[in-house]
mmCIF file of C-alpha atoms in Angstrom:
data_model
loop_
_atom_site.group_PDB
_atom_site.id
_atom_site.type_symbol
_atom_site.label_atom_id
_atom_site.label_comp_id
_atom_site.label_asym_id
_atom_site.label_seq_id
_atom_site.Cartn_x
_atom_site.Cartn_y
_atom_site.Cartn_z
ATOM 1 C CA UNK A 1 88.697 98.663 20.804
ATOM 2 C CA UNK A 2 90.459 95.772 18.790
ATOM 3 C CA UNK A 3 89.186 97.977 15.568
ATOM 4 C CA UNK A 4 90.716 101.201 16.993
ATOM 5 C CA UNK A 5 93.924 99.544 17.864
ATOM 6 C CA UNK A 6 94.400 98.162 14.320
ATOM 7 C CA UNK A 7 94.015 101.555 12.835
ATOM 8 C CA UNK A 8 96.481 102.903 15.116
ATOM 9 C CA UNK A 9 98.991 100.184 14.304
ATOM 10 C CA UNK A 10 98.370 100.833 10.225
ATOM 11 C CA UNK A 11 99.091 104.826 10.865
ATOM 12 C CA UNK A 12 101.946 103.974 12.839
ATOM 13 C CA UNK A 13 103.208 101.558 9.950
ATOM 14 C CA UNK A 14 102.647 104.302 7.389
ATOM 15 C CA UNK A 15 103.971 106.805 9.528
ATOM 16 C CA UNK A 16 107.066 105.144 9.749
ATOM 17 C CA UNK A 17 107.735 104.411 6.167
ATOM 18 C CA UNK A 18 106.942 107.910 5.446
ATOM 19 C CA UNK A 19 109.730 109.073 7.523
ATOM 20 C CA UNK A 20 112.160 106.238 7.397
ATOM 21 C CA UNK A 21 114.709 107.050 4.713
ATOM 22 C CA UNK A 22 114.648 104.591 1.488
ATOM 23 C CA UNK A 23 115.442 101.553 2.252
ATOM 24 C CA UNK A 24 119.351 101.221 1.780
ATOM 25 C CA UNK A 25 119.701 97.369 1.909
ATOM 26 C CA UNK A 26 117.406 94.360 2.595
ATOM 27 C CA UNK A 27 117.328 94.818 6.731
ATOM 28 C CA UNK A 28 114.764 97.787 6.276
ATOM 29 C CA UNK A 29 111.640 95.889 5.108
ATOM 30 C CA UNK A 30 112.382 92.894 7.527
ATOM 31 C CA UNK A 31 112.719 95.579 10.664
ATOM 32 C CA UNK A 32 109.023 96.721 9.532
ATOM 33 C CA UNK A 33 107.572 93.418 9.402
ATOM 34 C CA UNK A 34 109.172 92.526 12.702
ATOM 35 C CA UNK A 35 107.413 95.622 14.169
ATOM 36 C CA UNK A 36 104.346 94.930 12.171
ATOM 37 C CA UNK A 37 104.451 91.034 13.935
ATOM 38 C CA UNK A 38 104.943 92.582 17.735
ATOM 39 C CA UNK A 39 101.910 94.506 17.245
ATOM 40 C CA UNK A 40 99.925 91.770 16.007
ATOM 41 C CA UNK A 41 100.994 89.926 19.078
ATOM 42 C CA UNK A 42 100.006 92.458 21.446
ATOM 43 C CA UNK A 43 96.565 92.614 19.538
ATOM 44 C CA UNK A 44 96.247 89.110 20.296
ATOM 45 C CA UNK A 45 96.928 89.441 24.100
ATOM 46 C CA UNK A 46 94.453 92.664 24.276
ATOM 47 C CA UNK A 47 92.011 90.667 22.588
ATOM 48 C CA UNK A 48 92.324 87.532 25.362
ATOM 49 C CA UNK A 49 92.262 90.112 28.015
ATOM 50 C CA UNK A 50 89.040 92.043 26.846
ATOM 51 C CA UNK A 51 87.564 88.091 26.575
ATOM 52 C CA UNK A 52 88.433 87.798 29.982
ATOM 53 C CA UNK A 53 87.222 90.695 31.357
ATOM 54 C CA UNK A 54 83.699 90.105 29.761
ATOM 55 C CA UNK A 55 83.857 86.906 31.357
ATOM 56 C CA UNK A 56 84.436 88.242 34.813
ATOM 57 C CA UNK A 57 82.123 90.704 34.384
ATOM 58 C CA UNK A 58 79.347 88.413 33.109
ATOM 59 C CA UNK A 59 80.261 85.912 36.283
ATOM 60 C CA UNK A 60 80.183 88.714 38.630
ATOM 61 C CA UNK A 61 76.297 89.527 37.434
ATOM 62 C CA UNK A 62 75.197 85.967 37.526
ATOM 63 C CA UNK A 63 77.013 85.918 41.072
ATOM 64 C CA UNK A 64 75.299 89.223 41.883
ATOM 65 C CA UNK A 65 71.638 87.896 40.501
ATOM 66 C CA UNK A 66 71.918 84.710 42.999
ATOM 67 C CA UNK A 67 72.636 86.784 46.221
ATOM 68 C CA UNK A 68 70.146 89.118 45.479
ATOM 69 C CA UNK A 69 67.487 85.693 44.805
ATOM 70 C CA UNK A 70 69.092 84.000 48.215
ATOM 71 C CA UNK A 71 68.439 87.352 50.643
ATOM 72 C CA UNK A 72 65.141 87.491 49.021
ATOM 73 C CA UNK A 73 64.195 83.987 50.464
ATOM 74 C CA UNK A 74 65.842 84.671 53.693
ATOM 75 C CA UNK A 75 63.552 87.672 54.100
ATOM 76 C CA UNK A 76 60.540 85.511 53.064
ATOM 77 C CA UNK A 77 61.323 82.783 55.889
ATOM 78 C CA UNK A 78 62.310 85.299 58.355
ATOM 79 C CA UNK A 79 58.757 87.039 58.189
ATOM 80 C CA UNK A 80 57.638 83.135 57.997
ATOM 81 C CA UNK A 81 59.630 82.400 61.132
ATOM 82 C CA UNK A 82 58.393 85.271 63.000
ATOM 83 C CA UNK A 83 54.537 85.072 62.394
ATOM 84 C CA UNK A 84 54.671 81.150 63.246
ATOM 85 C CA UNK A 85 56.582 82.385 66.483
ATOM 86 C CA UNK A 86 53.804 84.844 67.039
ATOM 87 C CA UNK A 87 51.357 82.632 66.500
ATOM 88 C CA UNK A 88 52.866 80.109 68.557
ATOM 89 C CA UNK A 89 52.811 82.730 71.593
ATOM 90 C CA UNK A 90 48.947 83.498 71.350
ATOM 91 C CA UNK A 91 48.249 80.116 71.674
ATOM 92 C CA UNK A 92 50.189 79.376 74.493
ATOM 93 C CA UNK A 93 48.698 82.302 76.379
ATOM 94 C CA UNK A 94 45.347 81.129 75.485
ATOM 95 C CA UNK A 95 46.200 78.143 76.530
ATOM 96 C CA UNK A 96 47.683 79.409 79.749
ATOM 97 C CA UNK A 97 44.497 81.445 80.319
ATOM 98 C CA UNK A 98 42.305 78.118 80.053
ATOM 99 C CA UNK A 99 44.708 76.479 82.300
ATOM 100 C CA UNK A 100 44.373 79.302 84.998
ATOM 101 C CA UNK A 101 40.562 79.307 84.704
ATOM 102 C CA UNK A 102 40.482 75.266 84.914
ATOM 103 C CA UNK A 103 42.637 75.621 88.110
ATOM 104 C CA UNK A 104 40.420 78.281 89.453
ATOM 105 C CA UNK A 105 37.397 76.010 89.112
ATOM 106 C CA UNK A 106 39.307 73.225 90.586
ATOM 107 C CA UNK A 107 40.579 75.269 93.642
ATOM 108 C CA UNK A 108 37.030 76.632 94.054
ATOM 109 C CA UNK A 109 35.636 73.504 94.700
ATOM 110 C CA UNK A 110 38.257 71.963 97.046
ATOM 111 C CA UNK A 111 38.887 75.560 98.889
ATOM 112 C CA UNK A 112 38.043 74.463 102.408
ATOM 113 C CA UNK A 113 39.539 71.083 102.052
ATOM 114 C CA UNK A 114 42.753 72.608 100.769
ATOM 115 C CA UNK A 115 42.785 75.455 103.586
ATOM 116 C CA UNK A 116 42.517 72.696 106.313
ATOM 117 C CA UNK A 117 45.117 70.900 104.562
ATOM 118 C CA UNK A 118 47.326 74.217 104.124
ATOM 119 C CA UNK A 119 46.658 74.736 108.206
ATOM 120 C CA UNK A 120 47.596 71.145 108.920
ATOM 121 C CA UNK A 121 50.813 71.160 107.285
ATOM 122 C CA UNK A 122 51.623 74.799 108.305
ATOM 123 C CA UNK A 123 50.964 73.714 112.257
ATOM 124 C CA UNK A 124 53.057 70.629 111.523
ATOM 125 C CA UNK A 125 55.850 72.655 110.040
ATOM 126 C CA UNK A 126 55.678 75.158 112.486
ATOM 127 C CA UNK A 127 55.979 72.171 115.407
ATOM 128 C CA UNK A 128 59.056 70.523 113.339
ATOM 129 C CA UNK A 129 60.572 73.969 113.147
ATOM 130 C CA UNK A 130 60.215 74.571 116.754
ATOM 131 C CA UNK A 131 61.383 71.031 117.833
ATOM 132 C CA UNK A 132 64.569 71.590 115.552
ATOM 133 C CA UNK A 133 65.209 75.199 117.429
ATOM 134 C CA UNK A 134 64.676 73.411 120.817
ATOM 135 C CA UNK A 135 67.222 70.726 120.056
ATOM 136 C CA UNK A 136 69.785 73.094 118.369
ATOM 137 C CA UNK A 137 69.542 75.871 121.634
ATOM 138 C CA UNK A 138 69.079 73.266 124.022
ATOM 139 C CA UNK A 139 71.826 74.321 126.458
ATOM 140 C CA UNK A 140 71.281 74.750 130.035
ATOM 141 C CA UNK A 141 71.145 78.877 129.693
ATOM 142 C CA UNK A 142 68.016 80.097 130.662
ATOM 143 C CA UNK A 143 69.086 83.979 131.453
ATOM 144 C CA UNK A 144 68.005 87.099 130.454
ATOM 145 C CA UNK A 145 69.558 90.800 130.485
ATOM 146 C CA UNK A 146 68.616 92.969 133.134
ATOM 147 C CA UNK A 147 70.861 95.860 132.870
ATOM 148 C CA UNK A 148 74.430 97.410 132.846
ATOM 149 C CA UNK A 149 75.802 97.210 135.976
ATOM 150 C CA UNK A 150 79.080 99.115 135.360
ATOM 151 C CA UNK A 151 81.692 100.388 132.931
ATOM 152 C CA UNK A 152 85.427 99.757 133.195
ATOM 153 C CA UNK A 153 87.883 101.296 130.722
ATOM 154 C CA UNK A 154 90.671 98.883 130.565
ATOM 155 C CA UNK A 155 93.072 100.533 128.486
ATOM 156 C CA UNK A 156 93.325 103.562 126.209
ATOM 157 C CA UNK A 157 94.365 104.192 122.531
ATOM 158 C CA UNK A 158 94.653 106.387 119.637
ATOM 159 C CA UNK A 159 92.887 104.017 117.059
ATOM 160 C CA UNK A 160 88.973 104.544 116.664
ATOM 161 C CA UNK A 161 88.552 101.075 115.552
ATOM 162 C CA UNK A 162 89.444 97.468 116.295
ATOM 163 C CA UNK A 163 88.410 94.398 118.563
ATOM 164 C CA UNK A 164 89.533 93.043 121.593
ATOM 165 C CA UNK A 165 88.585 89.453 123.325
ATOM 166 C CA UNK A 166 89.239 86.541 125.282
ATOM 167 C CA UNK A 167 88.936 83.258 124.069
ATOM 168 C CA UNK A 168 85.198 82.438 124.624
ATOM 169 C CA UNK A 169 85.317 78.766 125.969
ATOM 170 C CA UNK A 170 89.166 78.522 127.047
ATOM 171 C CA UNK A 171 90.209 78.878 130.664
ATOM 172 C CA UNK A 172 93.266 80.635 128.992
ATOM 173 C CA UNK A 173 93.717 84.000 130.576
ATOM 174 C CA UNK A 174 95.239 85.223 127.474
ATOM 175 C CA UNK A 175 93.849 88.578 126.117
ATOM 176 C CA UNK A 176 93.659 89.306 122.173
ATOM 177 C CA UNK A 177 94.051 92.702 120.704
ATOM 178 C CA UNK A 178 93.116 93.520 117.152
ATOM 179 C CA UNK A 179 93.792 96.856 115.924
ATOM 180 C CA UNK A 180 92.006 98.677 112.910
ATOM 181 C CA UNK A 181 89.181 97.428 110.859
ATOM 182 C CA UNK A 182 91.618 95.939 107.967
ATOM 183 C CA UNK A 183 94.843 94.311 109.219
ATOM 184 C CA UNK A 184 96.266 91.065 109.670
ATOM 185 C CA UNK A 185 98.532 91.318 112.803
ATOM 186 C CA UNK A 186 96.963 89.790 116.220
ATOM 187 C CA UNK A 187 98.469 90.955 119.668
ATOM 188 C CA UNK A 188 98.424 88.542 122.171
ATOM 189 C CA UNK A 189 99.048 89.429 125.679
ATOM 190 C CA UNK A 190 99.615 86.638 128.571
ATOM 191 C CA UNK A 191 96.847 88.031 130.756
ATOM 192 C CA UNK A 192 94.395 91.118 131.587
ATOM 193 C CA UNK A 193 97.164 92.628 133.713
ATOM 194 C CA UNK A 194 99.542 92.604 130.958
ATOM 195 C CA UNK A 195 97.244 93.788 128.470
ATOM 196 C CA UNK A 196 96.644 96.776 131.220
ATOM 197 C CA UNK A 197 100.217 97.586 131.350
ATOM 198 C CA UNK A 198 102.331 99.920 129.126
ATOM 199 C CA UNK A 199 103.611 97.681 126.186
ATOM 200 C CA UNK A 200 107.236 98.625 126.947
ATOM 201 C CA UNK A 201 106.852 96.579 130.231
ATOM 202 C CA UNK A 202 105.446 93.843 128.636
ATOM 203 C CA UNK A 203 106.055 92.708 125.376
ATOM 204 C CA UNK A 204 102.924 91.144 123.606
ATOM 205 C CA UNK A 205 103.125 88.073 121.062
ATOM 206 C CA UNK A 206 102.934 89.318 117.763
ATOM 207 C CA UNK A 207 100.737 87.196 115.270
ATOM 208 C CA UNK A 208 101.117 87.805 111.340
ATOM 209 C CA UNK A 209 98.121 86.431 109.857
ATOM 210 C CA UNK A 210 98.352 84.997 106.166
ATOM 211 C CA UNK A 211 94.699 86.798 105.661
ATOM 212 C CA UNK A 212 93.421 90.382 106.696
ATOM 213 C CA UNK A 213 90.375 90.693 108.478
ATOM 214 C CA UNK A 214 87.335 93.184 107.511
ATOM 215 C CA UNK A 215 85.417 95.019 109.892
ATOM 216 C CA UNK A 216 85.781 94.467 113.787
ATOM 217 C CA UNK A 217 83.538 91.345 114.127
ATOM 218 C CA UNK A 218 86.266 88.823 115.103
ATOM 219 C CA UNK A 219 85.899 85.997 117.770
ATOM 220 C CA UNK A 220 88.132 83.868 119.057
ATOM 221 C CA UNK A 221 86.315 80.235 119.785
ATOM 222 C CA UNK A 222 88.400 77.485 121.161
ATOM 223 C CA UNK A 223 91.485 78.352 119.907
ATOM 224 C CA UNK A 224 90.611 79.556 116.496
ATOM 225 C CA UNK A 225 90.099 83.161 115.423
ATOM 226 C CA UNK A 226 87.160 83.611 113.307
ATOM 227 C CA UNK A 227 86.828 86.430 110.990
ATOM 228 C CA UNK A 228 85.541 88.277 107.467
ATOM 229 C CA UNK A 229 88.246 87.707 105.079
ATOM 230 C CA UNK A 230 88.984 91.089 103.856
ATOM 231 C CA UNK A 231 88.014 91.537 100.014
ATOM 232 C CA UNK A 232 85.264 89.225 99.865
ATOM 233 C CA UNK A 233 81.662 89.706 100.454
ATOM 234 C CA UNK A 234 80.829 86.623 102.583
ATOM 235 C CA UNK A 235 83.409 84.648 103.183
ATOM 236 C CA UNK A 236 84.366 83.515 106.738
ATOM 237 C CA UNK A 237 87.763 82.132 108.103
ATOM 238 C CA UNK A 238 88.305 79.678 110.351
ATOM 239 C CA UNK A 239 92.209 80.449 111.395
ATOM 240 C CA UNK A 240 94.401 78.141 114.149
ATOM 241 C CA UNK A 241 96.222 80.566 115.820
ATOM 242 C CA UNK A 242 99.067 78.232 117.150
ATOM 243 C CA UNK A 243 99.490 76.491 113.559
ATOM 244 C CA UNK A 244 98.985 80.072 111.963
ATOM 245 C CA UNK A 245 97.406 78.620 108.962
ATOM 246 C CA UNK A 246 93.923 78.345 107.879
ATOM 247 C CA UNK A 247 92.072 75.806 108.976
ATOM 248 C CA UNK A 248 88.408 76.102 107.311
ATOM 249 C CA UNK A 249 86.646 78.358 105.423
ATOM 250 C CA UNK A 250 82.900 79.059 104.283
ATOM 251 C CA UNK A 251 80.745 81.638 102.289
ATOM 252 C CA UNK A 252 78.021 82.765 104.487
ATOM 253 C CA UNK A 253 74.516 82.527 102.747
ATOM 254 C CA UNK A 254 71.428 84.591 102.354
ATOM 255 C CA UNK A 255 73.220 87.610 100.846
ATOM 256 C CA UNK A 256 75.604 88.432 103.460
ATOM 257 C CA UNK A 257 77.787 91.087 103.261
ATOM 258 C CA UNK A 258 76.223 93.057 100.755
ATOM 259 C CA UNK A 259 75.336 95.863 102.966
ATOM 260 C CA UNK A 260 77.030 97.395 106.357
ATOM 261 C CA UNK A 261 75.507 95.394 109.230
ATOM 262 C CA UNK A 262 75.281 98.623 111.515
ATOM 263 C CA UNK A 263 74.593 101.883 110.266
ATOM 264 C CA UNK A 264 76.867 103.290 112.558
ATOM 265 C CA UNK A 265 79.859 100.952 111.877
ATOM 266 C CA UNK A 266 81.074 102.011 108.685
ATOM 267 C CA UNK A 267 83.509 99.247 108.067
ATOM 268 C CA UNK A 268 81.654 96.135 109.377
ATOM 269 C CA UNK A 269 79.557 93.862 107.161
ATOM 270 C CA UNK A 270 79.661 90.777 108.684
ATOM 271 C CA UNK A 271 79.305 90.749 112.993
ATOM 272 C CA UNK A 272 80.667 87.365 114.611
ATOM 273 C CA UNK A 273 79.349 86.396 117.977
ATOM 274 C CA UNK A 274 79.633 84.132 120.764
ATOM 275 C CA UNK A 275 77.545 82.937 123.447
ATOM 276 C CA UNK A 276 76.349 79.772 125.548
ATOM 277 C CA UNK A 277 75.218 78.040 122.295
ATOM 278 C CA UNK A 278 78.289 78.677 120.184
ATOM 279 C CA UNK A 279 78.973 80.470 117.240
ATOM 280 C CA UNK A 280 76.776 83.007 115.277
ATOM 281 C CA UNK A 281 76.877 85.380 112.580
ATOM 282 C CA UNK A 282 74.950 88.694 112.002
ATOM 283 C CA UNK A 283 74.480 90.356 108.654
ATOM 284 C CA UNK A 284 72.178 92.766 107.216
ATOM 285 C CA UNK A 285 69.383 91.976 104.805
ATOM 286 C CA UNK A 286 68.573 92.846 101.431
ATOM 287 C CA UNK A 287 67.624 96.505 101.097
ATOM 288 C CA UNK A 288 68.820 100.084 102.420
ATOM 289 C CA UNK A 289 69.181 99.362 106.267
ATOM 290 C CA UNK A 290 67.539 96.301 106.071
ATOM 291 C CA UNK A 291 66.656 93.940 108.815
ATOM 292 C CA UNK A 292 69.407 91.871 110.543
ATOM 293 C CA UNK A 293 69.795 88.046 109.578
ATOM 294 C CA UNK A 294 70.922 85.768 112.526
ATOM 295 C CA UNK A 295 72.802 82.300 111.717
ATOM 296 C CA UNK A 296 73.832 79.724 113.751
ATOM 297 C CA UNK A 297 77.104 78.413 112.583
ATOM 298 C CA UNK A 298 78.490 75.026 113.784
ATOM 299 C CA UNK A 299 82.104 75.686 114.561
ATOM 300 C CA UNK A 300 83.536 72.449 113.579
ATOM 301 C CA UNK A 301 82.537 72.087 110.041
ATOM 302 C CA UNK A 302 81.092 75.942 109.186
ATOM 303 C CA UNK A 303 78.199 74.511 108.646
ATOM 304 C CA UNK A 304 74.656 76.567 108.742
ATOM 305 C CA UNK A 305 72.663 75.030 111.204
ATOM 306 C CA UNK A 306 69.860 77.399 111.190
ATOM 307 C CA UNK A 307 68.975 81.236 109.727
ATOM 308 C CA UNK A 308 66.334 83.682 111.155
ATOM 309 C CA UNK A 309 65.111 86.908 109.817
ATOM 310 C CA UNK A 310 64.904 89.131 112.605
ATOM 311 C CA UNK A 311 62.577 92.097 113.145
ATOM 312 C CA UNK A 312 65.713 94.086 114.525
ATOM 313 C CA UNK A 313 66.823 96.943 111.624
ATOM 314 C CA UNK A 314 70.389 98.048 110.779
ATOM 315 C CA UNK A 315 69.110 101.661 110.561
ATOM 316 C CA UNK A 316 70.883 103.675 113.770
ATOM 317 C CA UNK A 317 72.400 100.325 114.777
ATOM 318 C CA UNK A 318 75.939 100.150 116.048
ATOM 319 C CA UNK A 319 76.637 96.836 117.490
ATOM 320 C CA UNK A 320 75.040 93.648 118.743
ATOM 321 C CA UNK A 321 76.013 90.913 120.832
ATOM 322 C CA UNK A 322 73.905 87.412 121.835
ATOM 323 C CA UNK A 323 73.329 86.235 125.446
ATOM 324 C CA UNK A 324 71.765 82.923 126.238
ATOM 325 C CA UNK A 325 70.606 82.560 122.396
ATOM 326 C CA UNK A 326 69.098 85.802 122.434
ATOM 327 C CA UNK A 327 69.866 89.058 120.179
ATOM 328 C CA UNK A 328 70.519 92.138 121.774
ATOM 329 C CA UNK A 329 70.663 95.207 118.987
ATOM 330 C CA UNK A 330 72.377 98.259 120.423
ATOM 331 C CA UNK A 331 70.848 101.713 118.458
ATOM 332 C CA UNK A 332 72.467 105.254 118.995
ATOM 333 C CA UNK A 333 70.719 108.501 117.330
ATOM 334 C CA UNK A 334 73.451 109.925 114.868
ATOM 335 C CA UNK A 335 76.002 107.483 116.058
ATOM 336 C CA UNK A 336 76.038 109.641 119.628
ATOM 337 C CA UNK A 337 74.533 108.640 122.924
ATOM 338 C CA UNK A 338 72.363 107.655 124.421
ATOM 339 C CA UNK A 339 73.121 104.026 123.521
ATOM 340 C CA UNK A 340 70.005 101.750 124.378
ATOM 341 C CA UNK A 341 68.938 98.209 123.537
ATOM 342 C CA UNK A 342 65.940 98.596 121.937
ATOM 343 C CA UNK A 343 65.314 95.313 119.826
ATOM 344 C CA UNK A 344 65.572 91.912 121.645
ATOM 345 C CA UNK A 345 65.110 88.758 119.247
ATOM 346 C CA UNK A 346 64.668 85.497 120.703
ATOM 347 C CA UNK A 347 64.408 82.867 118.397
ATOM 348 C CA UNK A 348 62.666 79.861 121.288
ATOM 349 C CA UNK A 349 60.215 83.037 122.083
ATOM 350 C CA UNK A 350 61.154 82.531 125.734
ATOM 351 C CA UNK A 351 61.436 86.067 126.598
ATOM 352 C CA UNK A 352 58.167 88.251 126.738
ATOM 353 C CA UNK A 353 58.027 92.258 125.519
ATOM 354 C CA UNK A 354 56.558 92.934 128.923
ATOM 355 C CA UNK A 355 59.265 91.561 130.601
ATOM 356 C CA UNK A 356 62.115 93.601 129.168
ATOM 357 C CA UNK A 357 63.183 96.422 131.116
ATOM 358 C CA UNK A 358 65.078 99.971 129.574
ATOM 359 C CA UNK A 359 68.253 98.630 128.522
ATOM 360 C CA UNK A 360 70.905 101.686 128.385
ATOM 361 C CA UNK A 361 74.468 101.618 128.213
ATOM 362 C CA UNK A 362 76.688 104.562 130.085
ATOM 363 C CA UNK A 363 76.740 107.458 128.218
ATOM 364 C CA UNK A 364 79.509 107.567 125.921
ATOM 365 C CA UNK A 365 80.669 110.577 123.008
ATOM 366 C CA UNK A 366 80.975 107.914 119.963
ATOM 367 C CA UNK A 367 79.173 105.028 119.127
ATOM 368 C CA UNK A 368 80.754 101.548 119.848
ATOM 369 C CA UNK A 369 83.082 100.013 117.299
ATOM 370 C CA UNK A 370 82.511 96.353 118.749
ATOM 371 C CA UNK A 371 80.710 94.978 121.759
ATOM 372 C CA UNK A 372 80.863 90.940 122.271
ATOM 373 C CA UNK A 373 79.723 88.752 125.029
ATOM 374 C CA UNK A 374 82.085 86.564 126.411
ATOM 375 C CA UNK A 375 80.251 83.476 128.019
ATOM 376 C CA UNK A 376 82.999 82.433 130.326
ATOM 377 C CA UNK A 377 83.014 85.563 132.515
ATOM 378 C CA UNK A 378 79.548 86.792 131.492
ATOM 379 C CA UNK A 379 81.096 90.242 130.365
ATOM 380 C CA UNK A 380 80.573 92.473 127.405
ATOM 381 C CA UNK A 381 83.842 93.470 125.883
ATOM 382 C CA UNK A 382 83.488 96.592 123.944
ATOM 383 C CA UNK A 383 85.589 99.344 122.224
ATOM 384 C CA UNK A 384 84.757 102.927 122.064
ATOM 385 C CA UNK A 385 86.783 106.064 120.851
ATOM 386 C CA UNK A 386 89.948 104.445 121.313
ATOM 387 C CA UNK A 387 88.893 102.799 124.941
ATOM 388 C CA UNK A 388 88.959 99.157 125.371
ATOM 389 C CA UNK A 389 86.060 98.837 127.944
ATOM 390 C CA UNK A 390 84.180 95.919 129.845
ATOM 391 C CA UNK A 391 80.946 96.239 130.943
ATOM 392 C CA UNK A 392 79.469 94.055 133.915
ATOM 393 C CA UNK A 393 75.934 92.600 133.275
ATOM 394 C CA UNK A 394 72.996 92.271 135.437
ATOM 395 C CA UNK A 395 70.820 89.032 134.667
ATOM 396 C CA UNK A 396 68.096 87.281 135.994
ATOM 397 C CA UNK A 397 66.514 83.965 135.028
ATOM 398 C CA UNK A 398 63.538 83.916 132.138
ATOM 399 C CA UNK A 399 60.107 83.410 133.408
ATOM 400 C CA UNK A 400 58.317 80.202 132.144
ATOM 401 C CA UNK A 401 56.203 81.194 128.907
ATOM 402 C CA UNK A 402 52.244 80.241 129.342
#
């Protein structure tokens, strides 16, 4: 390239000498010499540029070669590591098989002794569990449900879902009215008569909660409203109605709130209940239409005292309640009547299946939105198709279990 440039420079000089007029003065040779010197400087610059480019190309080639060598080494190391890991996995698997075989031989030698020991431990565990349950459910309550004596419609509203109740432990005559399955407004009536009258005659007290409830499983116990917090799967709120503040909260374990607790109650995921033994929670176990899980809650600390997996299924269920520590689940076909109790679960096993009568509710056109037992007045408070209902109960003393 430099040779070509020199030839071009010489031709340019000859061209300029051929076409330029004869020198008139001493300045013309000086001008040609100046131009030639400038071309010479330009040639030197191009030569340096060419040398630098060649150096850059050579460095890049060496860099590319080094990178290729390093990539090859990485591939080799990767293959070696992979082979080592595979060999290690085979050795671990072989060792595990040998350990399993030795464990099998050991268990075969002490099979009878192990079975006796396991049986003894199981019996001891069951005895301790039974003692714990007896201590937990030690209230002097030995009644069992024998039937529904009567039905009384206390009030009629246009709302298909909701709950209503009295404080399960207080002697206060106040009635609490919670409309809808998602709301934060509680209406407090002075007594049952005020609740039954037209609201224009007796204006109830309006309580606006700082949180909203989910479903229709709310209860009032010792002056506190307990409810499933809307927007959460398993958070239970303990709300002070007098101070209008959240007193405490808990997360109910055991997969609570992942599925509807009752098939025919499409908004309730956790149902709370109160009986002579205190505060309870009912929710559905894992799986579609799983079995109900019963949990005893300590209302002061919101701690879980005990949980039971019951045989009662959520399929075709619409509500449930507890009476003297026994869970009664109400079922209906297709969400319509007849409404009957076909599953009863007693954690203490003090009720024999042959002692249970056929338990039917008076026929209603739709499923219940809620059914809650009040241990103070021994009645069921229910909500059915906008009707607020009281069911009077027939009970008897439990027979001693042999």
